[in-house]
Amino acid sequence: MRRFAVTAFGRPLCTLVEDDPVPHGTEVVLDLERCGVCHTDLHLREGHYDLGGGRRLDLAARGMTLPATLGHEILGRVRAAGPEAGAVEIGRRVLAYPWIGCGTCHRCRDGEENLCAAGRCLGVHRPGGFAEAVVVPHPRYLIDVEGLDPSAAATLACSGLTAYSALRKVGGDPARDWLLLVGAGGLGQSALSLARALGHHRIAVADTAPDKRARAASLGADLVLDPADPGARAALLDLETGLAAAIDFVGTPETTRFALDSLRRGGRSITVGLFGGEIALSLPLLPLRALTLTGSYVGNLGELRELVALVQSHRLTLVETETVPLDQAEEAMRRLAAGGAAGRIVLAHAP
């Protein structure tokens, strides 16, 4: 089998050829059909996150080893299962939950594996979906997605899940309160469709790219803004009932500041994007404006199951996808880094 792996941080993916995997214990082997390409994959290939002020979060020091096979939006068919995996239907198409924890800490026991301090995530610490086959450690991480478009279904494991989990943190009255989505790429598009399905009636979208603003408007955003426009904040501050919550899918100092400064008193800002940098906060304004600033990191297994059920019941298409062959993984990464993806690029392999 072939893998397309990071063998040196900051360098192009390399093709590795090795024996087909054999499942042990509770493991399940999937023949890959689809794997989404995510901005997180770009950070992982570089080997760090930008913490601002010249500081970096070194991923090698956080347990990422090379060679590393990226790809965490994994959809495939069950090829084989280990002797302790139980009854697993061979040939079934499944989505793999990638945000796997240690399995023993209190976070994992509480169903919050994505917040485990010793994560063993697919596509980060374990080999991921930029490969012809993937080993999943236990069948509980497999979700039936029969009936869904395979490319769209693959993106639910990260893009869709990240948007859904962030929306669950918004609170308030979705029928009355204004919600701002900052960034109208794959995550923002997913969030817009999901917000409608979850009952949000007043949704604003902000993006500096005209084509993405046009896409958001075509998807039904009630208000579309360019955050670089000097009048954008004033427009949000003048909204009836004010801006109750903002979800920042970009995560730059500029987007975070735009979101915070646009909130009404008692508003909530949820940061999702990992672009990088830092901001200065006036601490007295946090209590004086009664603001909540929180982060949201992907989502848990229960949320992914809820999301798949929601997509199936509402027949949702969360994000525009473009499917390309698996062996074009490096080209797909370069296009994503250059901003050349309207929605989500998905790698496809026919076993």
mmCIF file of C-alpha atoms in Angstrom:
data_model
loop_
_atom_site.group_PDB
_atom_site.id
_atom_site.type_symbol
_atom_site.label_atom_id
_atom_site.label_comp_id
_atom_site.label_asym_id
_atom_site.label_seq_id
_atom_site.Cartn_x
_atom_site.Cartn_y
_atom_site.Cartn_z
ATOM 1 C CA MET A 1 0.000 0.000 0.000
ATOM 2 C CA ARG A 2 1.010 3.634 -0.499
ATOM 3 C CA ARG A 3 1.112 6.444 2.024
ATOM 4 C CA PHE A 4 1.669 10.131 1.281
ATOM 5 C CA ALA A 5 3.554 11.258 4.362
ATOM 6 C CA VAL A 6 5.466 14.091 5.993
ATOM 7 C CA THR A 7 9.069 12.904 6.311
ATOM 8 C CA ALA A 8 10.554 16.327 7.166
ATOM 9 C CA PHE A 9 8.647 19.312 8.552
ATOM 10 C CA GLY A 10 8.118 22.063 6.029
ATOM 11 C CA ARG A 11 8.831 19.788 3.076
ATOM 12 C CA PRO A 12 6.539 18.246 0.414
ATOM 13 C CA LEU A 13 4.787 14.953 1.091
ATOM 14 C CA CYS A 14 6.694 11.805 0.138
ATOM 15 C CA THR A 15 5.270 8.552 -1.188
ATOM 16 C CA LEU A 16 5.997 5.568 1.056
ATOM 17 C CA VAL A 17 5.268 1.965 0.060
ATOM 18 C CA GLU A 18 4.777 -0.656 2.760
ATOM 19 C CA ASP A 19 2.964 -3.887 3.569
ATOM 20 C CA ASP A 20 -0.802 -3.793 3.906
ATOM 21 C CA PRO A 21 -1.842 -3.407 7.564
ATOM 22 C CA VAL A 22 -3.076 -6.433 9.536
ATOM 23 C CA PRO A 23 -5.505 -5.623 12.377
ATOM 24 C CA HIS A 24 -4.695 -6.727 15.932
ATOM 25 C CA GLY A 25 -6.889 -6.789 19.030
ATOM 26 C CA THR A 26 -9.820 -4.408 18.559
ATOM 27 C CA GLU A 27 -8.389 -2.753 15.444
ATOM 28 C CA VAL A 28 -10.319 -2.324 12.207
ATOM 29 C CA VAL A 29 -8.700 -1.764 8.803
ATOM 30 C CA LEU A 30 -10.491 0.488 6.306
ATOM 31 C CA ASP A 31 -9.891 0.637 2.585
ATOM 32 C CA LEU A 32 -9.819 4.367 2.007
ATOM 33 C CA GLU A 33 -12.452 5.875 -0.269
ATOM 34 C CA ARG A 34 -12.273 9.570 0.686
ATOM 35 C CA CYS A 35 -10.174 11.878 2.848
ATOM 36 C CA GLY A 36 -10.670 15.621 3.181
ATOM 37 C CA VAL A 37 -7.743 18.048 3.087
ATOM 38 C CA CYS A 38 -7.847 20.490 6.009
ATOM 39 C CA HIS A 39 -6.007 23.669 7.000
ATOM 40 C CA THR A 40 -4.879 21.754 10.085
ATOM 41 C CA ASP A 41 -2.932 19.472 7.742
ATOM 42 C CA LEU A 42 -0.949 22.531 6.617
ATOM 43 C CA HIS A 43 -0.013 23.357 10.223
ATOM 44 C CA LEU A 44 0.912 19.729 10.879
ATOM 45 C CA ARG A 45 3.166 19.611 7.831
ATOM 46 C CA GLU A 46 4.948 22.755 9.037
ATOM 47 C CA GLY A 47 5.361 21.159 12.487
ATOM 48 C CA HIS A 48 4.115 24.092 14.554
ATOM 49 C CA TYR A 49 1.400 26.598 15.356
ATOM 50 C CA ASP A 50 2.074 30.331 15.525
ATOM 51 C CA LEU A 51 1.428 31.467 19.105
ATOM 52 C CA GLY A 52 2.293 35.095 18.366
ATOM 53 C CA GLY A 53 5.139 37.208 19.647
ATOM 54 C CA GLY A 54 7.680 35.012 17.884
ATOM 55 C CA ARG A 55 6.588 31.935 19.881
ATOM 56 C CA ARG A 56 5.680 28.582 18.345
ATOM 57 C CA LEU A 57 3.908 25.473 19.574
ATOM 58 C CA ASP A 58 6.327 22.696 18.560
ATOM 59 C CA LEU A 59 4.308 19.662 17.480
ATOM 60 C CA ALA A 60 7.269 17.289 17.698
ATOM 61 C CA ALA A 61 7.500 18.150 21.384
ATOM 62 C CA ARG A 62 3.775 17.382 21.680
ATOM 63 C CA GLY A 63 4.080 13.791 20.475
ATOM 64 C CA MET A 64 3.983 14.076 16.677
ATOM 65 C CA THR A 65 6.621 11.823 15.128
ATOM 66 C CA LEU A 66 7.882 11.413 11.571
ATOM 67 C CA PRO A 67 7.100 9.992 9.130
ATOM 68 C CA ALA A 68 3.528 11.218 9.682
ATOM 69 C CA THR A 69 0.604 10.304 7.436
ATOM 70 C CA LEU A 70 -1.814 13.231 7.566
ATOM 71 C CA GLY A 71 -5.555 13.235 6.883
ATOM 72 C CA HIS A 72 -8.283 13.111 9.535
ATOM 73 C CA GLU A 73 -11.498 13.350 7.460
ATOM 74 C CA ILE A 74 -11.516 9.631 6.715
ATOM 75 C CA LEU A 75 -14.231 7.591 4.992
ATOM 76 C CA GLY A 76 -13.716 4.023 3.860
ATOM 77 C CA ARG A 77 -15.007 0.478 3.712
ATOM 78 C CA VAL A 78 -14.217 -2.124 6.340
ATOM 79 C CA ARG A 79 -11.618 -4.546 4.995
ATOM 80 C CA ALA A 80 -10.765 -6.547 8.107
ATOM 81 C CA ALA A 81 -11.167 -6.558 11.883
ATOM 82 C CA GLY A 82 -9.010 -7.854 14.716
ATOM 83 C CA PRO A 83 -9.994 -10.881 16.853
ATOM 84 C CA GLU A 84 -11.270 -8.668 19.706
ATOM 85 C CA ALA A 85 -13.216 -6.165 17.568
ATOM 86 C CA GLY A 86 -16.506 -8.034 17.847
ATOM 87 C CA ALA A 87 -19.101 -8.156 15.097
ATOM 88 C CA VAL A 88 -17.900 -5.755 12.383
ATOM 89 C CA GLU A 89 -19.559 -5.909 8.970
ATOM 90 C CA ILE A 90 -16.925 -6.362 6.278
ATOM 91 C CA GLY A 91 -17.504 -4.074 3.298
ATOM 92 C CA ARG A 92 -19.588 -1.516 5.222
ATOM 93 C CA ARG A 93 -18.927 2.137 4.351
ATOM 94 C CA VAL A 94 -18.089 4.111 7.506
ATOM 95 C CA LEU A 95 -16.824 7.472 8.681
ATOM 96 C CA ALA A 96 -13.960 7.334 11.177
ATOM 97 C CA TYR A 97 -13.940 9.564 14.267
ATOM 98 C CA PRO A 98 -10.313 10.764 14.331
ATOM 99 C CA TRP A 99 -9.989 12.723 17.612
ATOM 100 C CA ILE A 100 -9.019 9.736 19.742
ATOM 101 C CA GLY A 101 -7.720 10.080 23.297
ATOM 102 C CA CYS A 102 -5.798 7.840 25.675
ATOM 103 C CA GLY A 103 -9.020 6.093 26.699
ATOM 104 C CA THR A 104 -8.308 6.098 30.442
ATOM 105 C CA CYS A 105 -8.230 9.711 31.717
ATOM 106 C CA HIS A 106 -11.312 11.462 33.133
ATOM 107 C CA ARG A 107 -11.825 13.400 29.882
ATOM 108 C CA CYS A 108 -11.963 10.195 27.860
ATOM 109 C CA ARG A 109 -14.203 8.482 30.420
ATOM 110 C CA ASP A 110 -16.565 11.476 30.222
ATOM 111 C CA GLY A 111 -16.788 11.193 26.429
ATOM 112 C CA GLU A 112 -14.529 14.188 25.717
ATOM 113 C CA GLU A 113 -11.662 12.383 23.980
ATOM 114 C CA ASN A 114 -10.979 15.430 21.819
ATOM 115 C CA LEU A 115 -9.842 17.252 24.987
ATOM 116 C CA CYS A 116 -7.536 14.465 26.188
ATOM 117 C CA ALA A 117 -4.057 15.736 27.082
ATOM 118 C CA ALA A 118 -2.495 12.555 25.670
ATOM 119 C CA GLY A 119 -4.419 12.347 22.398
ATOM 120 C CA ARG A 120 -3.685 9.652 19.836
ATOM 121 C CA CYS A 121 -5.527 11.219 16.909
ATOM 122 C CA LEU A 122 -5.739 9.735 13.425
ATOM 123 C CA GLY A 123 -3.768 11.870 10.994
ATOM 124 C CA VAL A 124 -1.697 13.414 13.792
ATOM 125 C CA HIS A 125 -0.264 10.800 16.166
ATOM 126 C CA ARG A 126 -1.562 7.732 14.285
ATOM 127 C CA PRO A 127 -1.366 7.296 10.496
ATOM 128 C CA GLY A 128 -4.286 9.029 8.804
ATOM 129 C CA GLY A 129 -6.178 9.073 5.550
ATOM 130 C CA PHE A 130 -3.536 10.212 3.051
ATOM 131 C CA ALA A 131 -3.074 6.480 2.450
ATOM 132 C CA GLU A 132 -4.719 3.580 0.677
ATOM 133 C CA ALA A 133 -5.680 1.931 3.979
ATOM 134 C CA VAL A 134 -6.202 3.179 7.535
ATOM 135 C CA VAL A 135 -6.112 1.366 10.888
ATOM 136 C CA VAL A 136 -8.790 2.505 13.366
ATOM 137 C CA PRO A 137 -8.113 1.313 16.939
ATOM 138 C CA HIS A 138 -11.685 0.296 17.863
ATOM 139 C CA PRO A 139 -15.021 -0.129 16.046
ATOM 140 C CA ARG A 140 -16.725 2.354 18.399
ATOM 141 C CA TYR A 141 -15.050 5.094 16.331
ATOM 142 C CA LEU A 142 -16.870 4.001 13.157
ATOM 143 C CA ILE A 143 -20.115 5.712 12.101
ATOM 144 C CA ASP A 144 -22.463 4.414 9.414
ATOM 145 C CA VAL A 145 -22.907 6.972 6.619
ATOM 146 C CA GLU A 146 -24.647 4.850 4.017
ATOM 147 C CA GLY A 147 -26.888 7.029 1.865
ATOM 148 C CA LEU A 148 -24.679 10.134 2.105
ATOM 149 C CA ASP A 149 -22.450 11.422 -0.686
ATOM 150 C CA PRO A 150 -19.015 9.995 0.244
ATOM 151 C CA SER A 151 -17.021 13.196 -0.364
ATOM 152 C CA ALA A 152 -19.463 15.315 1.631
ATOM 153 C CA ALA A 153 -19.688 12.681 4.381
ATOM 154 C CA ALA A 154 -15.896 12.600 4.824
ATOM 155 C CA THR A 155 -15.821 16.313 5.684
ATOM 156 C CA LEU A 156 -18.174 15.755 8.626
ATOM 157 C CA ALA A 157 -15.318 14.303 10.711
ATOM 158 C CA CYS A 158 -13.610 17.697 11.037
ATOM 159 C CA SER A 159 -15.120 20.578 9.062
ATOM 160 C CA GLY A 160 -18.693 19.655 9.915
ATOM 161 C CA LEU A 161 -17.934 18.522 13.468
ATOM 162 C CA THR A 162 -15.916 21.640 14.273
ATOM 163 C CA ALA A 163 -18.752 23.897 13.083
ATOM 164 C CA TYR A 164 -21.407 21.856 14.898
ATOM 165 C CA SER A 165 -19.537 21.777 18.223
ATOM 166 C CA ALA A 166 -18.903 25.546 18.068
ATOM 167 C CA LEU A 167 -22.588 26.224 17.351
ATOM 168 C CA ARG A 168 -23.569 24.160 20.387
ATOM 169 C CA LYS A 169 -21.588 26.624 22.531
ATOM 170 C CA VAL A 170 -23.472 29.716 21.301
ATOM 171 C CA GLY A 171 -26.424 29.576 23.714
ATOM 172 C CA GLY A 172 -29.078 32.292 23.821
ATOM 173 C CA ASP A 173 -32.263 32.380 21.753
ATOM 174 C CA PRO A 174 -31.534 31.250 18.170
ATOM 175 C CA ALA A 175 -34.848 32.621 16.914
ATOM 176 C CA ARG A 176 -34.142 36.143 18.191
ATOM 177 C CA ASP A 177 -30.384 36.645 18.598
ATOM 178 C CA TRP A 178 -27.960 37.648 15.863
ATOM 179 C CA LEU A 179 -25.052 35.261 15.205
ATOM 180 C CA LEU A 180 -21.891 36.276 13.327
ATOM 181 C CA LEU A 181 -19.757 33.761 11.421
ATOM 182 C CA VAL A 182 -16.279 35.099 10.638
ATOM 183 C CA GLY A 183 -14.799 33.314 7.633
ATOM 184 C CA ALA A 184 -16.849 31.880 4.779
ATOM 185 C CA GLY A 185 -14.587 29.047 3.666
ATOM 186 C CA GLY A 186 -15.389 25.377 4.211
ATOM 187 C CA LEU A 187 -16.002 25.778 7.954
ATOM 188 C CA GLY A 188 -18.078 28.918 7.569
ATOM 189 C CA GLN A 189 -20.205 27.351 4.838
ATOM 190 C CA SER A 190 -20.798 24.288 7.028
ATOM 191 C CA ALA A 191 -21.717 26.475 9.995
ATOM 192 C CA LEU A 192 -24.186 28.522 7.951
ATOM 193 C CA SER A 193 -26.121 25.427 6.830
ATOM 194 C CA LEU A 194 -26.002 23.883 10.305
ATOM 195 C CA ALA A 195 -27.068 27.098 12.027
ATOM 196 C CA ARG A 196 -30.222 27.162 9.897
ATOM 197 C CA ALA A 197 -30.945 23.519 10.738
ATOM 198 C CA LEU A 198 -30.459 24.297 14.446
ATOM 199 C CA GLY A 199 -33.006 27.128 14.317
ATOM 200 C CA HIS A 200 -30.863 30.277 13.994
ATOM 201 C CA HIS A 201 -32.918 32.909 12.162
ATOM 202 C CA ARG A 202 -30.501 35.873 12.110
ATOM 203 C CA ILE A 203 -27.072 35.064 10.690
ATOM 204 C CA ALA A 204 -24.367 37.479 9.569
ATOM 205 C CA VAL A 205 -21.239 36.355 7.713
ATOM 206 C CA ALA A 206 -17.980 38.311 7.415
ATOM 207 C CA ASP A 207 -15.158 37.583 4.980
ATOM 208 C CA THR A 208 -12.600 39.729 3.183
ATOM 209 C CA ALA A 209 -12.911 37.717 -0.067
ATOM 210 C CA PRO A 210 -15.687 38.959 -2.401
ATOM 211 C CA ASP A 211 -16.311 35.495 -3.879
ATOM 212 C CA LYS A 212 -16.771 33.974 -0.424
ATOM 213 C CA ARG A 213 -19.156 36.765 0.596
ATOM 214 C CA ALA A 214 -21.137 36.100 -2.573
ATOM 215 C CA ARG A 215 -21.204 32.394 -1.753
ATOM 216 C CA ALA A 216 -22.471 33.135 1.770
ATOM 217 C CA ALA A 217 -25.216 35.354 0.365
ATOM 218 C CA SER A 218 -26.262 32.621 -2.073
ATOM 219 C CA LEU A 219 -26.454 30.164 0.839
ATOM 220 C CA GLY A 220 -28.918 32.428 2.654
ATOM 221 C CA ALA A 221 -26.916 34.632 5.029
ATOM 222 C CA ASP A 222 -29.115 37.489 6.273
ATOM 223 C CA LEU A 223 -26.230 39.972 6.325
ATOM 224 C CA VAL A 224 -22.872 39.754 4.534
ATOM 225 C CA LEU A 225 -19.966 42.009 5.516
ATOM 226 C CA ASP A 226 -16.360 42.764 4.652
ATOM 227 C CA PRO A 227 -14.578 43.023 8.028
ATOM 228 C CA ALA A 228 -12.048 45.374 6.406
ATOM 229 C CA ASP A 229 -14.858 47.856 5.681
ATOM 230 C CA PRO A 230 -14.725 50.664 8.295
ATOM 231 C CA GLY A 231 -18.519 50.549 8.536
ATOM 232 C CA ALA A 232 -18.801 46.811 9.211
ATOM 233 C CA ARG A 233 -18.544 47.031 13.010
ATOM 234 C CA ALA A 234 -21.049 49.884 13.118
ATOM 235 C CA ALA A 235 -23.495 47.802 11.082
ATOM 236 C CA LEU A 236 -23.240 44.968 13.598
ATOM 237 C CA LEU A 237 -23.500 47.269 16.609
ATOM 238 C CA ASP A 238 -26.671 48.788 15.136
ATOM 239 C CA LEU A 239 -28.443 45.438 14.756
ATOM 240 C CA GLU A 240 -31.754 45.044 16.526
ATOM 241 C CA THR A 241 -30.990 43.215 19.828
ATOM 242 C CA GLY A 242 -27.265 43.598 19.016
ATOM 243 C CA LEU A 243 -24.804 40.841 18.161
ATOM 244 C CA ALA A 244 -25.194 38.041 20.710
ATOM 245 C CA ALA A 245 -22.431 35.721 19.544
ATOM 246 C CA ALA A 246 -19.604 35.401 17.046
ATOM 247 C CA ILE A 247 -17.739 32.313 15.865
ATOM 248 C CA ASP A 248 -14.304 33.043 14.399
ATOM 249 C CA PHE A 249 -13.317 30.321 11.941
ATOM 250 C CA VAL A 250 -10.099 32.119 10.955
ATOM 251 C CA GLY A 251 -8.278 32.887 14.191
ATOM 252 C CA THR A 252 -6.087 35.885 13.389
ATOM 253 C CA PRO A 253 -5.604 38.923 15.628
ATOM 254 C CA GLU A 254 -7.706 40.945 13.180
ATOM 255 C CA THR A 255 -10.641 38.521 13.041
ATOM 256 C CA THR A 256 -10.692 37.993 16.810
ATOM 257 C CA ARG A 257 -10.632 41.751 17.435
ATOM 258 C CA PHE A 258 -13.400 42.280 14.886
ATOM 259 C CA ALA A 259 -15.579 39.683 16.607
ATOM 260 C CA LEU A 260 -14.969 40.978 20.148
ATOM 261 C CA ASP A 261 -15.496 44.641 19.272
ATOM 262 C CA SER A 262 -18.781 43.874 17.485
ATOM 263 C CA LEU A 263 -20.493 42.059 20.355
ATOM 264 C CA ARG A 264 -23.256 43.512 22.474
ATOM 265 C CA ARG A 265 -22.910 43.599 26.230
ATOM 266 C CA GLY A 266 -23.091 40.034 27.513
ATOM 267 C CA GLY A 267 -21.986 38.657 24.137
ATOM 268 C CA ARG A 268 -19.974 35.511 23.487
ATOM 269 C CA SER A 269 -16.976 35.108 21.161
ATOM 270 C CA ILE A 270 -15.973 31.569 20.173
ATOM 271 C CA THR A 271 -12.567 31.115 18.536
ATOM 272 C CA VAL A 272 -12.126 28.090 16.283
ATOM 273 C CA GLY A 273 -9.512 29.072 13.689
ATOM 274 C CA LEU A 274 -5.830 28.284 14.218
ATOM 275 C CA PHE A 275 -4.236 30.707 11.782
ATOM 276 C CA GLY A 276 -2.123 32.125 14.620
ATOM 277 C CA GLY A 277 -0.986 35.254 16.424
ATOM 278 C CA GLU A 278 -1.999 37.017 19.629
ATOM 279 C CA ILE A 279 -4.191 39.879 20.817
ATOM 280 C CA ALA A 280 -4.072 42.362 23.674
ATOM 281 C CA LEU A 281 -7.125 42.440 25.936
ATOM 282 C CA SER A 282 -8.299 45.280 28.136
ATOM 283 C CA LEU A 283 -9.134 43.196 31.192
ATOM 284 C CA PRO A 284 -11.633 45.605 32.819
ATOM 285 C CA LEU A 285 -13.755 45.464 29.665
ATOM 286 C CA LEU A 286 -14.328 41.738 30.057
ATOM 287 C CA PRO A 287 -16.399 42.152 33.243
ATOM 288 C CA LEU A 288 -17.720 45.627 32.332
ATOM 289 C CA ARG A 289 -19.073 44.294 29.029
ATOM 290 C CA ALA A 290 -19.793 40.869 30.582
ATOM 291 C CA LEU A 291 -18.094 39.185 27.637
ATOM 292 C CA THR A 292 -17.319 35.492 27.261
ATOM 293 C CA LEU A 293 -14.276 34.526 25.204
ATOM 294 C CA THR A 294 -13.932 30.800 24.655
ATOM 295 C CA GLY A 295 -12.240 28.324 22.361
ATOM 296 C CA SER A 296 -13.770 25.348 20.603
ATOM 297 C CA TYR A 297 -11.637 22.411 19.453
ATOM 298 C CA VAL A 298 -13.216 19.998 16.933
ATOM 299 C CA GLY A 299 -15.854 17.937 18.811
ATOM 300 C CA ASN A 300 -16.480 14.683 20.639
ATOM 301 C CA LEU A 301 -17.702 11.327 19.350
ATOM 302 C CA GLY A 302 -21.244 11.901 20.596
ATOM 303 C CA GLU A 303 -21.406 15.211 18.737
ATOM 304 C CA LEU A 304 -20.239 13.562 15.517
ATOM 305 C CA ARG A 305 -22.998 10.969 15.820
ATOM 306 C CA GLU A 306 -25.528 13.780 16.408
ATOM 307 C CA LEU A 307 -24.178 15.671 13.411
ATOM 308 C CA VAL A 308 -24.449 12.701 11.052
ATOM 309 C CA ALA A 309 -28.034 12.115 12.193
ATOM 310 C CA LEU A 310 -28.854 15.809 11.661
ATOM 311 C CA VAL A 311 -27.355 15.808 8.162
ATOM 312 C CA GLN A 312 -29.250 12.647 7.277
ATOM 313 C CA SER A 313 -32.601 13.843 8.669
ATOM 314 C CA HIS A 314 -32.390 17.327 7.066
ATOM 315 C CA ARG A 315 -30.686 16.092 3.852
ATOM 316 C CA LEU A 316 -28.027 18.752 4.311
ATOM 317 C CA THR A 317 -25.064 19.495 2.088
ATOM 318 C CA LEU A 318 -22.742 21.435 4.370
ATOM 319 C CA VAL A 319 -19.919 22.438 2.087
ATOM 320 C CA GLU A 320 -18.996 22.460 -1.582
ATOM 321 C CA THR A 321 -16.499 19.682 -2.281
ATOM 322 C CA GLU A 322 -14.010 19.028 -5.063
ATOM 323 C CA THR A 323 -12.819 15.448 -5.407
ATOM 324 C CA VAL A 324 -9.299 14.719 -6.696
ATOM 325 C CA PRO A 325 -7.233 11.491 -6.820
ATOM 326 C CA LEU A 326 -5.374 10.422 -3.685
ATOM 327 C CA ASP A 327 -2.020 10.597 -5.442
ATOM 328 C CA GLN A 328 -2.567 14.359 -5.881
ATOM 329 C CA ALA A 329 -2.357 14.911 -2.113
ATOM 330 C CA GLU A 330 0.673 17.187 -2.360
ATOM 331 C CA GLU A 331 -0.894 19.298 -5.104
ATOM 332 C CA ALA A 332 -4.078 19.586 -3.038
ATOM 333 C CA MET A 333 -2.056 20.793 -0.044
ATOM 334 C CA ARG A 334 -0.350 23.444 -2.173
ATOM 335 C CA ARG A 335 -3.659 24.665 -3.578
ATOM 336 C CA LEU A 336 -5.146 24.916 -0.098
ATOM 337 C CA ALA A 337 -2.138 26.863 1.167
ATOM 338 C CA ALA A 338 -2.503 29.276 -1.770
ATOM 339 C CA GLY A 339 -6.205 29.833 -1.081
ATOM 340 C CA GLY A 340 -7.248 27.961 -4.218
ATOM 341 C CA ALA A 341 -10.122 25.969 -2.705
ATOM 342 C CA ALA A 342 -13.668 27.309 -2.736
ATOM 343 C CA GLY A 343 -14.903 24.732 -0.252
ATOM 344 C CA ARG A 344 -13.212 21.456 0.671
ATOM 345 C CA ILE A 345 -10.779 19.425 -1.414
ATOM 346 C CA VAL A 346 -11.364 15.705 -0.890
ATOM 347 C CA LEU A 347 -8.920 12.981 -1.918
ATOM 348 C CA ALA A 348 -10.484 9.901 -3.513
ATOM 349 C CA HIS A 349 -9.199 6.355 -3.840
ATOM 350 C CA ALA A 350 -10.890 3.372 -5.474
ATOM 351 C CA PRO A 351 -9.590 0.231 -3.717
#
